[in-house]
Amino acid sequence: MNKKFLSAILFGALMVSSTGTFVSCKDYDDDIDRIDKELTELKSQIAALQTTVDNGDYVTGVAKTADGKGITFTFSKGSPVTVTLDVKDGEPGKDAQKITFDKDGQMLIDNEPTGIYPTKDAEKAPVKIEGGFWYTLNDKGEYENSNIPVSGLAVAGSEADGWTLTVIDANGNKQEVKVPTAASLMSEFEIVGLLGDDNKISSDAVVLNYSANKVIAKWEGPKGTIAKDDYIVATAKDQKTLLVRMAPSSVDFTGQSFILVNSKGNSQDWLALNSAVAYNKVLARAAQKAGLYTFSLAPTVVKKADYKADAWKVDGSDINTQKLALQNEAGTFTSQFGIGVTHDGTKMDDATVKLNGSTVLGTESTPVEIDLNVDNKITFDAANAVYDAYIEYSNDDDVLFAIDHDNAAMTFKATQMPDSDTKAVFKVVVRYLNVNGNVASKDIYVKVTKSLVDGVVYERTHKIVADATKNFFSIDLKSMTDKMSAENLAVFNRNALVNNTTFTVKDAKGDVVAGLNGAKAATLVAKGITPSFLDKDGKAVTDKIAAATTVKFAIDNEKAASNFKVNTPYTIEVVYAGADAKLADATIKLTLTLPALKDMFVHQDGI
């Protein structure tokens, strides 16, 4: 268990040498009122921490402040609490107590002699802080209390045990507050089973299937260099997700790390798991306990030289003959020993690249349209099928389009339009290493378009009804056209055509709903949603959009039921275009809901 002691942060990083300088908040000064004020402020900050903890909150992060003047505790529910001290630009302030040593080895406090001569030792510091006092090293190699109090703040602890903050005043009096973490609050841990894509828990034994895959060619990517014939140990094909329950349910254990161990506490390091992810869906079974989390299998690179015949042996026997348990990283909780492991599972298929949720990647002659200054997201059909990936494009295209990209997020965008004589198309290459060891690349061709107005966002929650005349929702075009300049509005009114409007529908994950990627109205109608442009009198507009005031979306319950789920968020991206170019766009955040039970029946007197 790795302990983290943060007192050094707040005491100015104590130097361990016979001529070093030791600092803390000053315990005496001519300006007693100022020190009392500082201690009062410090205690009020500690009181804020205590109140937060007393209210049942817990720490999710501990970090030094950017200016080096304190430490910030981030909580799961409440606002962060920062505790500060007397420092300047990350170094102890002018009023900090300074411990130094003269040429004879005497300890000085603010250059004042103390008559104490700590013993010199190559391995031990001449002084240390303990219990609110300075301790000095004697000739026996032991620390003695100098009875000189240290005023200030000390922080010690770990993710496993929680954090303890100690405020020490000028008289050596201590005030403590214990700040818990998620790991320190864990009270129960249960393996529920393996969860399928249908949200059903398998009745089969809990077995995690890994596959060991040889890398077919040298790879150099964001995660580093991998040599040809090294191995990637990763999830096998069709492996289900491990579902567990952790308590108390009031604590969010998201991000907690766990390892697999045998009965002796040992394991194979290659059997890695991703951190805990909260499971908030409804299980396909009668009862559901709160505090559910999932774990997926994480890929690990193994050097060719390390992958030997006995590589899978732990404590003398193959890991696949042993029953394993889950143990949290802090080592404070271990599950029941009932998890089996295999390492010869079927390897994953090569991943399929997606652009903005669609498998349509364009060609040079028919590129995918993207908006200027808008991030475009590259994903894969199975996130766990890829170990590493990055984006490439030519220097010439970078000059023309000023392309920004982020390999960590796998996004790119064009930030400028080329001159009017240049075709606004460029190529992005996605290079990726599949966990099955195959190195691959995919070309994406995009055409940059510039909307006449920033995209308008509508939020609609539509309650489905049986009466077709009432089963619709609408958006107004005025919300969009009002944002256009007079010149851009004229361009839109002159060119925007009803029949050139397209619709892209995406689910909550950002994946395109089948067949609805840049689809014309007829395709959307077939899926159960009929769009129509209406003028101010409610009459249909079929030519130029300029004559329309609203867009109505009628729901066909029978067709929609096969393509959309209730109580599930979708986005409909509407693109208004002219004869040969996009002009404007809008996004509809849509959720379809069912009516309340009482609204589904007609009340008749006497029945």
XYZ file of C-alpha atoms in Angstrom:
607
model
C 0.000 0.000 0.000
C 1.553 3.292 -1.056
C 1.194 6.005 1.551
C 1.180 9.622 0.475
C 2.451 12.165 2.993
C 1.568 15.682 1.950
C 2.947 17.620 4.908
C 5.994 18.405 2.773
C 3.771 20.294 0.380
C 2.612 22.634 3.079
C 5.877 22.873 4.985
C 7.800 23.893 1.879
C 9.531 20.602 0.949
C 11.948 19.983 3.852
C 15.584 19.561 2.789
C 17.418 16.615 4.394
C 21.017 17.771 4.951
C 23.089 19.193 7.774
C 23.064 22.621 6.183
C 19.491 22.495 4.935
C 16.703 24.927 5.696
C 13.531 23.705 7.405
C 10.395 25.789 7.365
C 6.938 25.876 8.910
C 4.426 28.568 9.754
C 6.207 30.842 12.263
C 5.450 30.079 15.922
C 6.458 33.497 17.282
C 6.600 36.975 15.864
C 6.361 40.570 16.995
C 3.032 40.825 15.177
C 0.984 38.518 17.418
C -2.307 39.869 16.080
C -1.374 38.942 12.523
C -0.464 35.378 13.528
C -3.687 35.011 15.508
C -5.586 36.138 12.421
C -3.787 33.608 10.196
C -4.420 30.764 12.643
C -8.082 31.795 12.894
C -8.405 31.686 9.094
C -6.654 28.310 8.987
C -8.957 26.896 11.635
C -12.004 28.202 9.754
C -10.824 26.354 6.656
C -10.383 23.187 8.713
C -13.868 23.771 10.148
C -15.231 23.902 6.597
C -13.603 20.523 5.922
C -15.037 19.112 9.146
C -18.538 20.332 8.253
C -18.314 18.766 4.807
C -17.227 15.431 6.272
C -19.901 15.557 8.973
C -22.485 15.957 6.210
C -21.508 12.549 4.840
C -19.296 13.695 1.965
C -15.937 12.163 1.072
C -12.781 13.118 -0.806
C -12.302 12.209 -4.463
C -9.072 14.123 -5.016
C -6.232 15.807 -3.139
C -3.962 18.251 -4.969
C -1.586 21.130 -4.358
C -2.976 24.439 -5.580
C -1.554 25.891 -8.790
C 0.105 28.782 -6.956
C 1.693 26.444 -4.410
C -0.042 28.240 -1.552
C -2.165 25.430 -0.238
C -3.924 22.154 -0.859
C -7.375 21.539 -2.325
C -9.669 18.695 -1.312
C -12.252 17.767 -3.952
C -15.436 16.152 -2.672
C -17.955 13.896 -4.383
C -20.933 16.152 -3.657
C -19.933 19.466 -2.129
C -17.674 22.201 -3.396
C -13.875 21.830 -3.145
C -12.250 23.108 0.067
C -8.826 24.747 -0.087
C -6.539 25.107 2.928
C -3.785 27.711 2.588
C -0.625 28.720 4.449
C 2.024 31.421 4.430
C 3.863 30.887 1.166
C 4.838 33.074 -1.765
C 5.158 31.749 -5.324
C 5.211 28.181 -4.004
C 7.978 28.914 -1.466
C 7.666 29.660 2.270
C 6.677 33.283 2.905
C 8.719 35.878 4.707
C 7.053 35.018 8.016
C 7.759 31.295 7.826
C 9.784 29.783 10.639
C 13.254 28.874 9.313
C 15.423 26.117 10.758
C 19.128 26.359 9.777
C 22.483 25.204 11.133
C 25.640 27.206 11.779
C 29.167 26.083 10.917
C 29.427 24.198 14.210
C 26.208 22.282 13.554
C 24.044 24.222 16.033
C 20.357 24.442 15.139
C 19.143 28.014 14.609
C 15.523 29.180 14.541
C 15.244 32.338 12.444
C 19.016 32.720 12.902
C 18.631 32.612 16.679
C 20.788 29.962 18.476
C 18.989 27.164 20.313
C 21.976 25.452 21.950
C 20.943 22.208 20.244
C 23.514 20.330 18.150
C 21.798 17.499 16.210
C 23.996 14.541 15.306
C 25.112 14.363 11.674
C 23.977 11.238 9.844
C 24.270 10.326 6.168
C 20.834 8.662 6.101
C 18.758 10.506 8.685
C 17.587 14.103 8.718
C 19.011 16.170 11.600
C 15.500 17.263 12.594
C 11.951 16.131 11.975
C 8.425 17.144 12.937
C 6.436 14.889 15.232
C 3.403 15.556 17.385
C 3.580 19.290 16.750
C 7.206 19.661 17.903
C 10.681 19.710 16.334
C 12.617 16.520 17.086
C 16.431 16.464 16.781
C 18.778 13.537 16.133
C 21.046 12.595 19.082
C 24.358 10.714 19.108
C 22.497 7.423 19.593
C 20.753 7.883 16.269
C 17.471 8.557 18.048
C 15.201 11.580 17.826
C 14.620 13.702 20.937
C 11.858 16.223 21.491
C 13.310 19.743 21.495
C 10.045 21.015 23.042
C 10.030 23.719 20.370
C 6.493 23.728 18.931
C 5.785 23.877 15.191
C 2.782 25.965 14.265
C 1.030 25.324 10.952
C -0.697 22.542 9.122
C 0.297 18.933 8.428
C -1.512 16.523 6.097
C -0.908 12.781 6.089
C -2.725 9.697 4.875
C -3.528 7.630 1.811
C -6.304 6.804 -0.612
C -6.892 3.568 1.335
C -7.084 5.064 4.827
C -8.329 8.583 4.153
C -6.549 11.824 5.054
C -5.798 13.374 8.428
C -5.228 17.127 8.712
C -3.578 18.514 11.818
C -3.535 22.211 12.754
C -0.867 23.033 15.338
C -0.979 26.426 17.035
C 1.893 28.421 18.542
C 1.570 26.560 21.851
C 1.785 23.123 20.263
C -1.945 22.425 20.660
C -3.409 20.210 17.935
C -6.736 20.144 16.148
C -7.392 17.193 13.837
C -9.962 16.428 11.168
C -10.184 13.078 9.409
C -11.240 13.291 5.758
C -12.456 9.961 4.310
C -12.027 8.719 0.747
C -14.176 6.319 -1.269
C -11.758 3.451 -0.631
C -11.710 4.064 3.107
C -15.527 4.043 3.253
C -16.050 0.746 1.390
C -18.014 -1.643 3.602
C -19.208 -4.409 1.243
C -18.064 -5.988 -2.022
C -19.960 -8.636 -3.961
C -19.421 -10.258 -7.376
C -22.854 -10.278 -9.027
C -21.927 -12.065 -12.282
C -21.273 -11.544 -15.979
C -23.467 -9.033 -17.784
C -24.455 -9.392 -21.440
C -25.390 -6.692 -23.948
C -29.030 -7.548 -23.246
C -28.563 -6.451 -19.603
C -29.127 -10.005 -18.439
C -26.856 -11.647 -15.888
C -25.429 -14.923 -17.140
C -26.065 -18.038 -15.086
C -22.689 -19.383 -16.163
C -19.657 -19.457 -13.913
C -17.712 -16.180 -13.793
C -14.779 -16.670 -16.177
C -12.697 -13.882 -17.705
C -11.374 -14.820 -21.118
C -8.147 -13.194 -22.281
C -6.267 -13.724 -25.529
C -2.537 -13.270 -26.141
C -1.921 -11.718 -29.562
C 1.381 -11.238 -31.368
C 1.950 -7.756 -32.837
C 2.485 -8.195 -36.592
C 4.576 -5.042 -37.204
C 6.432 -2.398 -35.241
C 4.101 0.217 -33.799
C 4.914 3.768 -32.751
C 2.031 5.682 -31.254
C 0.930 7.871 -28.328
C 1.303 4.941 -25.912
C 4.879 4.283 -27.020
C 6.801 1.916 -29.239
C 5.860 -1.755 -29.478
C 8.233 -4.126 -31.259
C 7.189 -6.660 -33.834
C 6.400 -10.028 -32.181
C 5.693 -8.461 -28.797
C 2.320 -9.488 -27.373
C -0.882 -7.709 -26.433
C -2.837 -9.551 -23.752
C -6.423 -8.321 -24.066
C -10.047 -9.297 -23.792
C -11.157 -12.230 -25.896
C -13.976 -11.912 -28.403
C -17.515 -11.924 -26.940
C -16.259 -11.563 -23.360
C -19.062 -10.322 -21.133
C -18.683 -7.497 -18.628
C -18.015 -8.255 -14.962
C -20.718 -6.811 -12.706
C -20.096 -6.174 -8.995
C -21.858 -4.464 -6.127
C -20.066 -2.121 -3.748
C -21.467 -0.521 -0.607
C -22.404 1.848 0.820
C -24.529 2.899 -2.167
C -24.198 6.551 -1.079
C -20.514 6.489 -2.129
C -19.504 6.718 -5.786
C -16.774 4.136 -6.430
C -16.331 5.122 -10.077
C -12.657 5.110 -11.034
C -11.583 2.742 -8.269
C -8.876 0.315 -9.438
C -8.908 -3.431 -8.743
C -6.585 -6.342 -9.461
C -7.053 -10.107 -9.714
C -5.341 -12.155 -6.975
C -5.204 -15.804 -5.976
C -5.595 -17.130 -2.430
C -1.976 -16.185 -1.666
C -2.503 -12.627 -2.819
C -0.480 -13.147 -6.023
C -1.429 -12.828 -9.664
C -0.202 -12.371 -13.208
C 0.340 -8.673 -13.900
C -0.904 -9.075 -17.463
C -4.434 -9.803 -16.248
C -5.430 -6.162 -16.075
C -8.843 -4.578 -15.507
C -10.089 -1.134 -16.376
C -11.276 0.965 -13.432
C -14.831 0.728 -12.098
C -17.671 2.250 -14.124
C -21.053 2.938 -12.522
C -23.868 0.803 -13.942
C -27.099 2.789 -14.019
C -29.236 0.746 -16.400
C -32.137 -1.439 -15.340
C -31.235 -5.107 -14.999
C -33.407 -7.642 -16.794
C -34.377 -9.420 -13.595
C -36.901 -9.000 -10.820
C -34.697 -7.394 -8.185
C -31.840 -4.978 -8.471
C -29.482 -3.854 -5.739
C -27.980 -0.377 -5.728
C -24.269 0.332 -5.967
C -23.600 -1.629 -9.169
C -20.372 -1.231 -11.152
C -18.841 -2.909 -14.184
C -15.275 -3.918 -14.980
C -13.934 -4.595 -18.462
C -10.665 -6.313 -19.336
C -7.785 -3.919 -20.042
C -5.067 -4.627 -22.658
C -1.441 -5.024 -21.567
C 1.723 -5.161 -23.670
C 4.136 -8.005 -22.920
C 7.664 -8.089 -24.340
C 8.509 -11.071 -26.521
C 11.369 -12.047 -24.170
C 8.955 -12.160 -21.201
C 6.338 -14.291 -22.922
C 7.725 -17.735 -22.132
C 6.263 -21.205 -21.872
C 5.633 -20.833 -18.147
C 4.498 -17.223 -18.414
C 1.022 -18.026 -17.129
C 2.180 -19.905 -14.057
C 1.579 -18.272 -10.689
C 2.750 -19.984 -7.511
C 3.719 -23.060 -9.526
C 0.474 -23.710 -11.406
C -1.224 -22.249 -14.472
C -3.433 -19.300 -13.652
C -6.357 -20.909 -15.493
C -6.504 -23.684 -12.889
C -6.909 -21.267 -9.996
C -9.826 -19.361 -8.558
C -9.187 -15.651 -8.248
C -10.689 -12.730 -6.365
C -10.960 -9.022 -6.997
C -8.942 -6.828 -4.641
C -9.037 -3.045 -4.560
C -5.795 -1.198 -5.188
C -5.630 -0.051 -1.583
C -5.732 -3.681 -0.441
C -8.558 -3.036 2.004
C -11.176 -5.278 0.343
C -11.002 -8.674 -1.334
C -13.978 -10.403 -2.934
C -14.895 -14.078 -2.715
C -12.585 -16.436 -4.634
C -14.793 -17.509 -7.510
C -13.378 -15.941 -10.673
C -11.900 -18.169 -13.319
C -9.457 -17.045 -16.011
C -8.481 -18.349 -19.439
C -5.719 -16.956 -21.637
C -6.333 -18.707 -24.936
C -9.630 -17.091 -25.937
C -10.588 -16.138 -29.491
C -8.990 -12.838 -30.433
C -11.033 -9.741 -31.208
C -11.847 -8.803 -34.812
C -10.247 -5.755 -36.398
C -12.017 -2.573 -35.330
C -14.183 -0.506 -37.697
C -13.484 3.220 -37.803
C -16.333 5.693 -37.362
C -16.478 9.431 -38.005
C -18.957 11.297 -35.815
C -20.744 8.027 -35.097
C -21.026 6.918 -38.726
C -19.097 4.308 -40.712
C -19.356 6.574 -43.783
C -15.829 7.953 -44.198
C -16.168 9.532 -47.633
C -14.026 9.391 -50.745
C -12.084 12.061 -52.586
C -15.000 12.567 -54.983
C -17.756 12.245 -52.348
C -16.307 13.580 -49.086
C -18.136 13.798 -45.771
C -19.162 17.360 -44.966
C -17.889 18.823 -41.703
C -18.417 22.231 -40.133
C -15.699 24.810 -39.720
C -14.392 25.123 -36.119
C -16.338 22.081 -34.925
C -14.606 19.013 -33.449
C -15.053 15.775 -35.358
C -14.861 12.621 -33.261
C -13.198 9.397 -34.418
C -14.387 6.249 -32.648
C -14.371 2.501 -33.227
C -17.244 0.050 -33.335
C -15.808 -1.702 -30.268
C -13.795 0.523 -27.952
C -11.953 -2.416 -26.377
C -10.807 -3.647 -29.816
C -8.122 -0.935 -30.158
C -4.975 -0.563 -28.066
C -3.621 2.706 -29.512
C -4.455 5.164 -32.299
C -3.522 8.539 -33.723
C -4.448 11.004 -36.471
C -2.333 12.170 -39.435
C -2.786 14.732 -42.220
C -0.489 16.454 -44.695
C 1.464 19.624 -44.005
C -0.124 21.263 -47.046
C -3.630 20.603 -45.718
C -2.569 21.935 -42.329
C -1.458 25.195 -43.953
C -4.705 25.501 -45.913
C -7.159 24.525 -43.178
C -5.198 25.221 -39.928
C -6.157 21.793 -38.594
C -6.293 21.151 -34.839
C -6.290 17.602 -33.518
C -6.165 15.769 -30.198
C -4.880 12.196 -30.240
C -6.025 11.563 -26.679
C -9.613 12.489 -27.523
C -9.270 11.364 -31.178
C -10.783 14.582 -32.511
C -9.861 17.001 -35.302
C -11.267 20.198 -36.767
C -10.531 22.731 -39.492
C -10.179 26.261 -38.111
C -9.988 28.219 -41.365
C -11.393 28.081 -44.874
C -8.993 28.065 -47.830
C -9.322 30.655 -50.554
C -12.258 30.395 -52.930
C -10.160 28.837 -55.694
C -9.251 25.843 -53.549
C -11.453 22.815 -53.224
C -12.296 22.587 -49.526
C -11.507 18.868 -49.210
C -8.721 17.217 -47.229
C -7.752 13.737 -46.071
C -7.280 12.515 -42.509
C -5.533 9.198 -41.906
C -6.414 7.193 -38.798
C -3.662 4.769 -37.811
C -4.466 2.244 -35.100
C -3.193 -0.885 -33.406
C -5.866 -3.499 -32.824
C -5.623 -5.533 -29.626
C -5.446 -8.605 -31.865
C -1.987 -7.398 -32.952
C -2.934 -6.099 -36.400
C -1.705 -2.648 -37.415
C -4.222 -0.808 -39.617
C -5.041 2.569 -41.145
C -8.113 4.187 -42.653
C -8.493 7.250 -44.899
C -11.211 9.789 -44.181
C -12.104 12.454 -46.757
C -13.888 15.553 -45.508
C -15.239 18.725 -47.073
C -15.269 21.842 -44.914
C -18.438 23.909 -44.948
C -19.193 27.186 -43.265
C -22.663 27.720 -41.897
C -24.372 31.090 -42.326
C -25.137 31.009 -38.601
C -23.980 29.185 -35.502
C -25.992 26.021 -34.963
C -29.260 26.406 -33.073
C -30.146 23.797 -30.428
C -33.728 22.821 -29.621
C -34.714 20.586 -26.704
C -37.901 18.617 -27.100
C -39.516 15.974 -24.896
C -42.484 14.534 -26.759
C -45.177 12.497 -25.037
C -46.480 9.885 -27.477
C -50.275 9.891 -27.962
C -52.625 7.741 -30.005
C -54.310 10.671 -31.742
C -52.257 11.166 -34.922
C -53.396 14.799 -35.241
C -51.729 15.598 -31.920
C -48.755 13.249 -32.102
C -46.061 15.680 -33.238
C -43.523 18.278 -32.098
C -42.258 21.374 -33.915
C -39.323 23.751 -34.140
C -39.471 27.372 -35.252
C -37.155 28.609 -37.983
C -37.165 32.142 -36.591
C -34.823 31.086 -33.761
C -32.228 30.365 -36.433
C -32.874 33.118 -38.995
C -32.927 35.844 -36.320
C -29.255 35.077 -35.638
C -28.241 35.642 -39.249
C -26.844 38.890 -40.564
C -28.956 40.646 -43.188
C -26.557 39.490 -45.901
C -26.536 35.860 -44.731
C -30.318 35.844 -44.363
C -30.649 36.976 -47.973
C -28.339 34.148 -49.075
C -30.352 31.626 -47.048
C -33.730 32.822 -48.338
C -32.527 32.770 -51.925
C -30.909 29.299 -51.846
C -32.223 27.039 -49.052
C -34.450 24.288 -50.485
C -36.885 22.064 -48.628
C -35.995 18.967 -50.653
C -32.257 19.414 -49.993
C -32.696 19.333 -46.210
C -31.060 16.283 -44.619
C -31.396 14.600 -41.248
C -28.883 12.650 -39.158
C -30.175 10.847 -36.061
C -27.804 9.693 -33.314
C -28.354 7.729 -30.136
C -27.087 8.583 -26.652
C -23.637 7.157 -27.466
C -23.327 9.404 -30.519
C -23.738 6.485 -32.932
C -25.874 7.031 -36.021
C -29.236 5.255 -36.021
C -29.180 2.814 -38.943
C -29.949 4.473 -42.263
C -30.276 7.985 -40.840
C -26.969 9.593 -41.724
C -27.525 12.668 -43.888
C -30.859 11.167 -44.918
C -33.529 12.891 -46.943
C -37.038 13.279 -45.510
C -38.381 10.120 -47.170
C -35.895 7.939 -45.274
C -36.829 9.549 -41.966
C -40.507 8.983 -42.779
C -39.834 5.268 -43.227
C -38.369 5.204 -39.688
C -41.520 6.715 -38.182
C -40.847 10.480 -38.114
C -42.333 12.665 -40.857
C -40.848 16.179 -41.213
C -42.785 18.894 -43.022
C -42.166 22.602 -43.545
C -45.179 24.821 -42.825
C -45.897 28.481 -43.454
C -47.544 30.856 -40.971
C -50.988 29.518 -41.934
C -49.980 25.901 -41.420
C -49.826 25.103 -45.111
C -47.093 22.869 -46.521
C -44.024 24.484 -48.115
C -42.290 22.327 -50.726
C -39.866 24.658 -52.527
C -37.827 27.373 -50.823
C -37.514 27.281 -47.051
C -37.859 31.083 -46.950
C -41.652 30.674 -47.119
C -41.743 28.422 -44.036
C -41.938 29.434 -40.377
C -41.853 26.027 -38.648
C -40.767 22.445 -39.179
C -43.247 19.889 -37.897
C -42.202 16.326 -36.970
C -45.133 13.895 -36.899
C -44.664 10.542 -35.110
C -45.972 7.294 -36.579
C -46.124 5.163 -33.434
C -46.059 1.798 -35.200
C -42.998 2.585 -37.342
C -41.189 4.571 -34.654
C -41.528 1.725 -32.147
C -39.207 -0.397 -34.312
C -36.503 2.262 -34.531
C -36.595 4.384 -31.382
C -36.810 3.692 -27.655
C -38.860 5.680 -25.183
C -37.134 7.595 -22.374
C -33.919 7.515 -24.388
C -32.189 10.681 -25.599
C -31.577 11.145 -29.334
C -30.226 14.015 -31.374
C -31.533 14.970 -34.791
C -29.034 17.032 -36.772
C -30.860 19.047 -39.423
C -28.848 20.487 -42.314
C -30.448 23.126 -44.525
C -28.799 23.232 -47.952
C -29.051 24.845 -51.349
C -28.455 23.263 -54.719
C -24.795 22.493 -54.040
C -23.809 23.632 -50.546
C -24.823 23.525 -46.908
C -26.210 26.810 -45.602
C -27.185 26.288 -41.963
C -27.830 23.599 -39.382
C -29.771 22.910 -36.214
C -29.718 20.226 -33.520
C -32.817 18.796 -31.874
C -32.297 17.002 -28.562
C -35.270 14.674 -28.522
C -36.683 12.270 -25.948
C -39.869 10.318 -26.604
C -41.920 9.436 -23.522
C -45.049 7.455 -22.755
C -48.098 9.103 -21.194
C -48.937 8.459 -17.559
C -51.169 5.435 -16.987
C -54.125 7.632 -15.972
C -53.895 9.469 -19.304
C -54.149 6.244 -21.327
C -57.787 5.627 -20.398
C -60.944 7.599 -21.128
C -63.146 8.213 -18.096
C -66.856 7.634 -18.638
C -69.433 8.404 -15.981
C -71.262 5.416 -14.634
C -68.553 2.913 -15.545
